[in-house]
Coordinates of N, CA and C in Angstrom, one line a residue:
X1 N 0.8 -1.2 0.0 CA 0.0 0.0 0.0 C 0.9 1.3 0.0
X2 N 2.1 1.1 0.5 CA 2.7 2.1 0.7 C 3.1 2.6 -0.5
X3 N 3.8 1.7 -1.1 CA 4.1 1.6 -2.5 C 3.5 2.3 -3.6
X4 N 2.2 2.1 -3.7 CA 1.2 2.5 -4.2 C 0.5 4.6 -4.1
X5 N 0.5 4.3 -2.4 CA 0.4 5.8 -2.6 C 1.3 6.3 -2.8
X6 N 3.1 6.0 -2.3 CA 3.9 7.0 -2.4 C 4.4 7.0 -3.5
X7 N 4.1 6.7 -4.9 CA 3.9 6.8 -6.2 C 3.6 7.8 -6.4
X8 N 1.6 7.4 -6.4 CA 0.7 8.3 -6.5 C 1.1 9.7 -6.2
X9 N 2.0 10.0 -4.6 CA 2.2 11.8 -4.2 C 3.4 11.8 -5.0
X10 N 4.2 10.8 -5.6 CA 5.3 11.4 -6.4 C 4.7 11.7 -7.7
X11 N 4.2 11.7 -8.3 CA 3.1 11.5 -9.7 C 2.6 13.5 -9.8
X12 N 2.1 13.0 -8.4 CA 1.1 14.4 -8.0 C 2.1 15.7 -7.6
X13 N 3.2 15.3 -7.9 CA 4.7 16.9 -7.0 C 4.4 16.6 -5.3
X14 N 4.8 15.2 -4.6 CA 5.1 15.5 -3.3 C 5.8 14.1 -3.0
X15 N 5.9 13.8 -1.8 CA 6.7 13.0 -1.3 C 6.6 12.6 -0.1
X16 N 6.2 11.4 0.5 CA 5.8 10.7 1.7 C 6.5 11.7 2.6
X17 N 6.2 12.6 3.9 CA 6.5 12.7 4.7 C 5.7 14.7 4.6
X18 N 5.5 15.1 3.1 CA 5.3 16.1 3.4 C 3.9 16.6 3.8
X19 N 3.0 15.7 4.4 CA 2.1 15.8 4.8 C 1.7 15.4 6.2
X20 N 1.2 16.1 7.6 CA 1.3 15.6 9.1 C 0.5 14.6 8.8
X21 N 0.9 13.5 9.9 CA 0.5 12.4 10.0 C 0.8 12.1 11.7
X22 N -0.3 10.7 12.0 CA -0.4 10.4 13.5 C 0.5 9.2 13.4
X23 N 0.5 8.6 14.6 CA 1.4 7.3 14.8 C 0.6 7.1 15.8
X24 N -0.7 6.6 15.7 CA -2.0 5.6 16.7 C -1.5 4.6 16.2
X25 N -1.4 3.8 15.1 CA -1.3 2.7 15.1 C -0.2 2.1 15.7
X26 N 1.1 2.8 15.3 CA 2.6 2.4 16.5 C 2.2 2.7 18.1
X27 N 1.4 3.3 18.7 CA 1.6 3.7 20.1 C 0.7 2.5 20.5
X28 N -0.2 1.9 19.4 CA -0.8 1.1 19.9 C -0.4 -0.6 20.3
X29 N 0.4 -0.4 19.1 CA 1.4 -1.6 18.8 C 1.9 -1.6 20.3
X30 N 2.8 -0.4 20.7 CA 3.8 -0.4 22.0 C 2.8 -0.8 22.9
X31 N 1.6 -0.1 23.0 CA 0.6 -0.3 24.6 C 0.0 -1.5 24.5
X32 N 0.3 -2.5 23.6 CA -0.5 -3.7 23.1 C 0.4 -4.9 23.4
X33 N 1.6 -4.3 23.4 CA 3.1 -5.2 23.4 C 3.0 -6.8 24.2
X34 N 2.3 -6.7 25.6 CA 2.0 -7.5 26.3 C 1.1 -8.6 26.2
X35 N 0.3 -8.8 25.0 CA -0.6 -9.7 25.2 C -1.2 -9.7 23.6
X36 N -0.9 -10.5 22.7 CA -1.5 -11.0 21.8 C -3.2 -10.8 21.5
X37 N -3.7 -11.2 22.8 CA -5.3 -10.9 22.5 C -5.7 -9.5 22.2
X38 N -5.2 -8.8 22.9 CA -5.4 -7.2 23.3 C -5.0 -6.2 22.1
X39 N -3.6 -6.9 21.5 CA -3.2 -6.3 20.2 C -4.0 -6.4 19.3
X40 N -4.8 -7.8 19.0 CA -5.9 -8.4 18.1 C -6.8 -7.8 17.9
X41 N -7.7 -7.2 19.6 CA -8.7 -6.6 19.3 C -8.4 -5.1 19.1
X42 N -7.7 -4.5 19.2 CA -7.1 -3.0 19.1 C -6.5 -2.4 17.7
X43 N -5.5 -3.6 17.3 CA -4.7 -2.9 16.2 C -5.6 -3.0 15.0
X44 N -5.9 -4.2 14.5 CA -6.4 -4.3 13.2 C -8.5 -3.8 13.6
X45 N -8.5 -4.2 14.8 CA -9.9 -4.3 14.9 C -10.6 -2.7 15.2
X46 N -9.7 -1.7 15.4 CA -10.0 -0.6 15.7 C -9.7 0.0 14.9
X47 N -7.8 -0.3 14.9 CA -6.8 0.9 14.3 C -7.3 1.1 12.5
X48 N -6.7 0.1 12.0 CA -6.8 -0.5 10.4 C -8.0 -0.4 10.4
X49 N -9.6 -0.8 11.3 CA -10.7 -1.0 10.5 C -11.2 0.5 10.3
X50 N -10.5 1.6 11.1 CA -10.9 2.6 11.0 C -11.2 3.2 9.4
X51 N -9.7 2.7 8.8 CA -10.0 3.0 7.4 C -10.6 2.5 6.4
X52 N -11.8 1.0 7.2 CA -12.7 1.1 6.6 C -13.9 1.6 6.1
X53 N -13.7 2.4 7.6 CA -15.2 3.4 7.4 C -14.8 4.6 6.8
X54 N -13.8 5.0 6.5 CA -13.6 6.6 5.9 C -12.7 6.5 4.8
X55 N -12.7 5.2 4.1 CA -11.6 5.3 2.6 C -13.2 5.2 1.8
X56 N -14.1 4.7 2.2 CA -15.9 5.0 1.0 C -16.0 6.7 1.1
X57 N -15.4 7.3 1.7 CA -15.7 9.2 1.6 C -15.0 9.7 1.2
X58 N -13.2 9.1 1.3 CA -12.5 9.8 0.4 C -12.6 9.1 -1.3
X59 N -12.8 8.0 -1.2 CA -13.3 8.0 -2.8 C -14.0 8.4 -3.1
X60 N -15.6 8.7 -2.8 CA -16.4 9.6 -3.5 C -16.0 11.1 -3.5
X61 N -15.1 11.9 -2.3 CA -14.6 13.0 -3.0 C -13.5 13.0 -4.0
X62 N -12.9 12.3 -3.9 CA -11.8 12.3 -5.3 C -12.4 11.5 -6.5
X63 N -13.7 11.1 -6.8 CA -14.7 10.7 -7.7 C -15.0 11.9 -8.4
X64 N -15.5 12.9 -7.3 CA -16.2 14.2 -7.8 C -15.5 15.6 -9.0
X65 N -14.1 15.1 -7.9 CA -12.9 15.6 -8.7 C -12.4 15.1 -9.5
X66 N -12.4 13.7 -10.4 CA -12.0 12.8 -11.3 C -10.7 12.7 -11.5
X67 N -10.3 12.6 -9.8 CA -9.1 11.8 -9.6 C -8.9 10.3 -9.5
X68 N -9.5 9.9 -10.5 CA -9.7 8.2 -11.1 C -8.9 7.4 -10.6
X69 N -7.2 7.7 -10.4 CA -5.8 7.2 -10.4 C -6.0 6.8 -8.9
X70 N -6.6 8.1 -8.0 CA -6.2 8.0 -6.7 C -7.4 7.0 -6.1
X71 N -8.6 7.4 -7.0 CA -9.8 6.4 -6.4 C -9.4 4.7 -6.6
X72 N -8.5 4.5 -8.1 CA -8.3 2.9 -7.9 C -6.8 2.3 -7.0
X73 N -6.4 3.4 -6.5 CA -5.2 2.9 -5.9 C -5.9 2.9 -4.1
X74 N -7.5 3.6 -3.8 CA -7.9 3.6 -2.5 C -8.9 2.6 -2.6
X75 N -9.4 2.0 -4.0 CA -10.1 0.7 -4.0 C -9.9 -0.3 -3.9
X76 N -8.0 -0.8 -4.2 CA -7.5 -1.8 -3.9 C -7.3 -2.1 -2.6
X77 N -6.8 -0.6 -1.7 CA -6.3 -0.5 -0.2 C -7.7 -1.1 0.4
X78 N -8.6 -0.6 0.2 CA -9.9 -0.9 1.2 C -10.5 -2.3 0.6
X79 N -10.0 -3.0 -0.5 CA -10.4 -4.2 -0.5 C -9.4 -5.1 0.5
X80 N -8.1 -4.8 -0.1 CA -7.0 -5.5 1.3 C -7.1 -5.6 2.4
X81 N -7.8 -4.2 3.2 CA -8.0 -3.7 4.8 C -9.3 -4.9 5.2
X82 N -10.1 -5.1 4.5 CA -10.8 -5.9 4.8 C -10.6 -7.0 5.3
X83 N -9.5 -7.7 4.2 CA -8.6 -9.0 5.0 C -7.9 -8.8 5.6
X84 N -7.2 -7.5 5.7 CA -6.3 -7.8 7.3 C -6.9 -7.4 8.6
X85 N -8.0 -6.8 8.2 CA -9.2 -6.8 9.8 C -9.6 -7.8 10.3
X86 N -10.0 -8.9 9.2 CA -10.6 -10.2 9.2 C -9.6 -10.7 9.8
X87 N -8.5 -11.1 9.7 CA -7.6 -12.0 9.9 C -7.4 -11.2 11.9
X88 N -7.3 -9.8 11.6 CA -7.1 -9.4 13.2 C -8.4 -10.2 13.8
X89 N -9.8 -10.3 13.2 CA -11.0 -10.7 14.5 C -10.8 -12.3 14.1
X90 N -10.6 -12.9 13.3 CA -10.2 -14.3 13.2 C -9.6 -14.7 14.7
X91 N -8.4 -14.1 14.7 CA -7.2 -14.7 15.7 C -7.9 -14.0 17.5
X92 N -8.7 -12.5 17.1 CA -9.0 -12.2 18.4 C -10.4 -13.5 18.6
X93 N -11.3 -13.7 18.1 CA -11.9 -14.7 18.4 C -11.3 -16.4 18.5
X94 N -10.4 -16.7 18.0 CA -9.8 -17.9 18.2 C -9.5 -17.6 19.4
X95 N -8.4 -16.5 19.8 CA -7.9 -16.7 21.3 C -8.9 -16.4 22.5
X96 N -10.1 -15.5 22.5 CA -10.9 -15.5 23.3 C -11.6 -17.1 23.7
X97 N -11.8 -17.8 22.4 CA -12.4 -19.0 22.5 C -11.1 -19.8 23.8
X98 N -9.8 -20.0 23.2 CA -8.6 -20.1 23.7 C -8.9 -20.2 25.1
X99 N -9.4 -18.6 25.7 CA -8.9 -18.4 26.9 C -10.7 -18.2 28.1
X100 N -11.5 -19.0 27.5 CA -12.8 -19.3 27.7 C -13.4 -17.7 27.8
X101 N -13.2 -16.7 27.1 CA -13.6 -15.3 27.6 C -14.7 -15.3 26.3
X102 N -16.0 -14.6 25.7 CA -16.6 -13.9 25.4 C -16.0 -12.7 24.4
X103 N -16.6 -13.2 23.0 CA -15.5 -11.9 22.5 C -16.2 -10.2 22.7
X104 N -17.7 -10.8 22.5 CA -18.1 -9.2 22.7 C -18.1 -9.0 24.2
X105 N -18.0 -8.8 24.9 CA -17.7 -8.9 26.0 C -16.1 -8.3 26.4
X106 N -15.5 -9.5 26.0 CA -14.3 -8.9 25.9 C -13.8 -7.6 25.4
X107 N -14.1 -7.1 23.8 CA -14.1 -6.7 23.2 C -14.4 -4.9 23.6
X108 N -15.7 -5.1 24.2 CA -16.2 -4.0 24.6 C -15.4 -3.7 25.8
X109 N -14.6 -4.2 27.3 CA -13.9 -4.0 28.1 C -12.6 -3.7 27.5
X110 N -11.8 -4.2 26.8 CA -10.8 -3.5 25.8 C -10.8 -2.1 25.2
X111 N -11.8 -1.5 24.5 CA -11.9 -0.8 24.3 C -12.4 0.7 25.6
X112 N -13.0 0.0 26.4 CA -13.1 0.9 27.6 C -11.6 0.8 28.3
X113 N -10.7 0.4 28.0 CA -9.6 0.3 29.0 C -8.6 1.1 28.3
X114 N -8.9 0.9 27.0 CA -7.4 1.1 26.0 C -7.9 2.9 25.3
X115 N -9.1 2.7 24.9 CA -9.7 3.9 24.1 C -10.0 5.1 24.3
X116 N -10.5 4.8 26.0 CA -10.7 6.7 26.7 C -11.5 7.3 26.0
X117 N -12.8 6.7 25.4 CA -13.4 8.0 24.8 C -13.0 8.1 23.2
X118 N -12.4 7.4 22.8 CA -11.6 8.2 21.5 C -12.1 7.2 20.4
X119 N -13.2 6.6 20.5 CA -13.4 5.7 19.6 C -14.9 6.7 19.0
X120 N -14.3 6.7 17.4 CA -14.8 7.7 16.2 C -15.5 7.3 15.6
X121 N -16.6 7.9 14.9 CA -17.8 7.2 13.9 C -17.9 8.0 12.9
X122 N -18.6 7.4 11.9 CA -19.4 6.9 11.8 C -18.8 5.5 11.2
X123 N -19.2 4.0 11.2 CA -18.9 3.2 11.3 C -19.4 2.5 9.5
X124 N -18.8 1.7 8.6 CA -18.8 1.3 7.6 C -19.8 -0.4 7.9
X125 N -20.6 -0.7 8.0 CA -21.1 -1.7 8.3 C -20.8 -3.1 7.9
X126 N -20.9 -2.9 6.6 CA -21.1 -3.9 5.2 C -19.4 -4.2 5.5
X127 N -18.9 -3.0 5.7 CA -17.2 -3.5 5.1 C -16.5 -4.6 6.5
X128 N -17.0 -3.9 7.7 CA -16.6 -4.3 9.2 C -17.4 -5.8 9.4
X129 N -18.6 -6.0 8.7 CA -19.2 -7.3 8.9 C -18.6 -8.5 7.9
X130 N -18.0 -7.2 6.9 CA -17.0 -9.0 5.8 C -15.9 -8.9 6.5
X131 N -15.8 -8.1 7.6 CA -14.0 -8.4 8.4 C -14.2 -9.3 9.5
X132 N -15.7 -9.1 9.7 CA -15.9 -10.2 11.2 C -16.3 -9.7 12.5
X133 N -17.0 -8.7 12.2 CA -17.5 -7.8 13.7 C -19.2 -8.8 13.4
X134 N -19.2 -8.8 14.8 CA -21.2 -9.0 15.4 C -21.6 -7.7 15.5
X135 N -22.6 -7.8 14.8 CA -23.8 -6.5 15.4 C -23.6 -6.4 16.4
X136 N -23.7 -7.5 17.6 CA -23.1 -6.7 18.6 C -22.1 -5.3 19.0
X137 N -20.7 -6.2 18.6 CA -19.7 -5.5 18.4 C -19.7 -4.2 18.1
X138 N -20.7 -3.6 16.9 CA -21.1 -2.9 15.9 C -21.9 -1.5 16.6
X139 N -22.6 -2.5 17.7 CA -23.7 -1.5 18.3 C -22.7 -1.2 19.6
X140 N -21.8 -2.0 20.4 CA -20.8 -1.3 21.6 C -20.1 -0.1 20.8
X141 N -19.6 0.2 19.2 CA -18.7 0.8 18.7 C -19.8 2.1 18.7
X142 N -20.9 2.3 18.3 CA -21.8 3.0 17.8 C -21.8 3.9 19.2
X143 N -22.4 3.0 20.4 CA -22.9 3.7 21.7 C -21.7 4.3 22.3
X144 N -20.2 4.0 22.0 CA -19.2 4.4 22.5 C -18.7 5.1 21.8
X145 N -19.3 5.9 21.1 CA -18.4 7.2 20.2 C -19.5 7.7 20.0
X146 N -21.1 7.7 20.3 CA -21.8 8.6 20.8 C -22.7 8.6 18.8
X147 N -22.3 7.4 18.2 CA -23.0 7.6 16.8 C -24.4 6.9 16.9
X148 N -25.4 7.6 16.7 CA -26.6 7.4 16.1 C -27.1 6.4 15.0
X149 N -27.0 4.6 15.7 CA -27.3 3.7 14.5 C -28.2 4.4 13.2
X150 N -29.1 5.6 13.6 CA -30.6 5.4 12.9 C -30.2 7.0 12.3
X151 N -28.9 7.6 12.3 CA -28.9 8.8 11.7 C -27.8 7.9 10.4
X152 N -27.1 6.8 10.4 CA -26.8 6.4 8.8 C -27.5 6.3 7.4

């Protein structure tokens, strides 16, 4: 993926770095370090699936703009993200099974311990249910970032 965009901003007159960027996904990696389960449900299942819900809004604004190039290089990424979220709730459900725990359950106490509040909506449904979230799951994400199932 990286590959791919940092093409794309060379194509466009720029160069990976000249734009601010976060490092949530690294801090999470570090605060996750301890426990395989916890990284499962966090990194790919929060971090990564985030950009499931918000790569469908940047393609239709670069649609509008008929930035064609950049929309099929964000159609491949968010088909990819799919499988590496799956593969994150695959392993976080195998090891809850593992460890006799409850994944929604689990899942939702994770996110109250790790998240503080900081979990963002609006949430991508269709994309997060071929990665492997429960409605459940879906509706803790909803009520903890304060999103309105019935305003989608």
């Amino acid at each position: 993926h990286f590959s791919l965009l940092n093409q794309r901003l060379q194509e466009m007159g720029y160069a990976y770095g000249d734009f601010d960027a976060h490092d949530g996904l690294w801090e999470m990696a570090c605060k996750t370090d301890h426990d395989v389960l916890v990284r499962m449900a966090l990194v790919p299942r929060v971090l990564e699936a985030r950009g499931l819900d918000v790569t469908p809004g940047m393609i239709q604004r670069l649609m509008k703009v008929g930035d064609l190039q950049s929309v099929e290089i964000l159609e491949i990424i968010f088909r990819d993200e799919i499988g590496h979220v799956e593969i994150g709730s695959h392993w976080f459900n195998f090891l809850c099974d593992a460890r006799g725990l409850n994944p929604a359950v689990t899942f939702k106490q994770l996110l109250k311990d790790y998240m503080k509040g900081q979990i963002r909506g609006p949430f991508e449904h269709a994309a997060r249910m071929k990665a492997g979230f429960s409605e459940i799951e879906l509706s803790t994400l909803e009520s903890m970032s304060g999103e309105n199932q019935f305003d989608r």
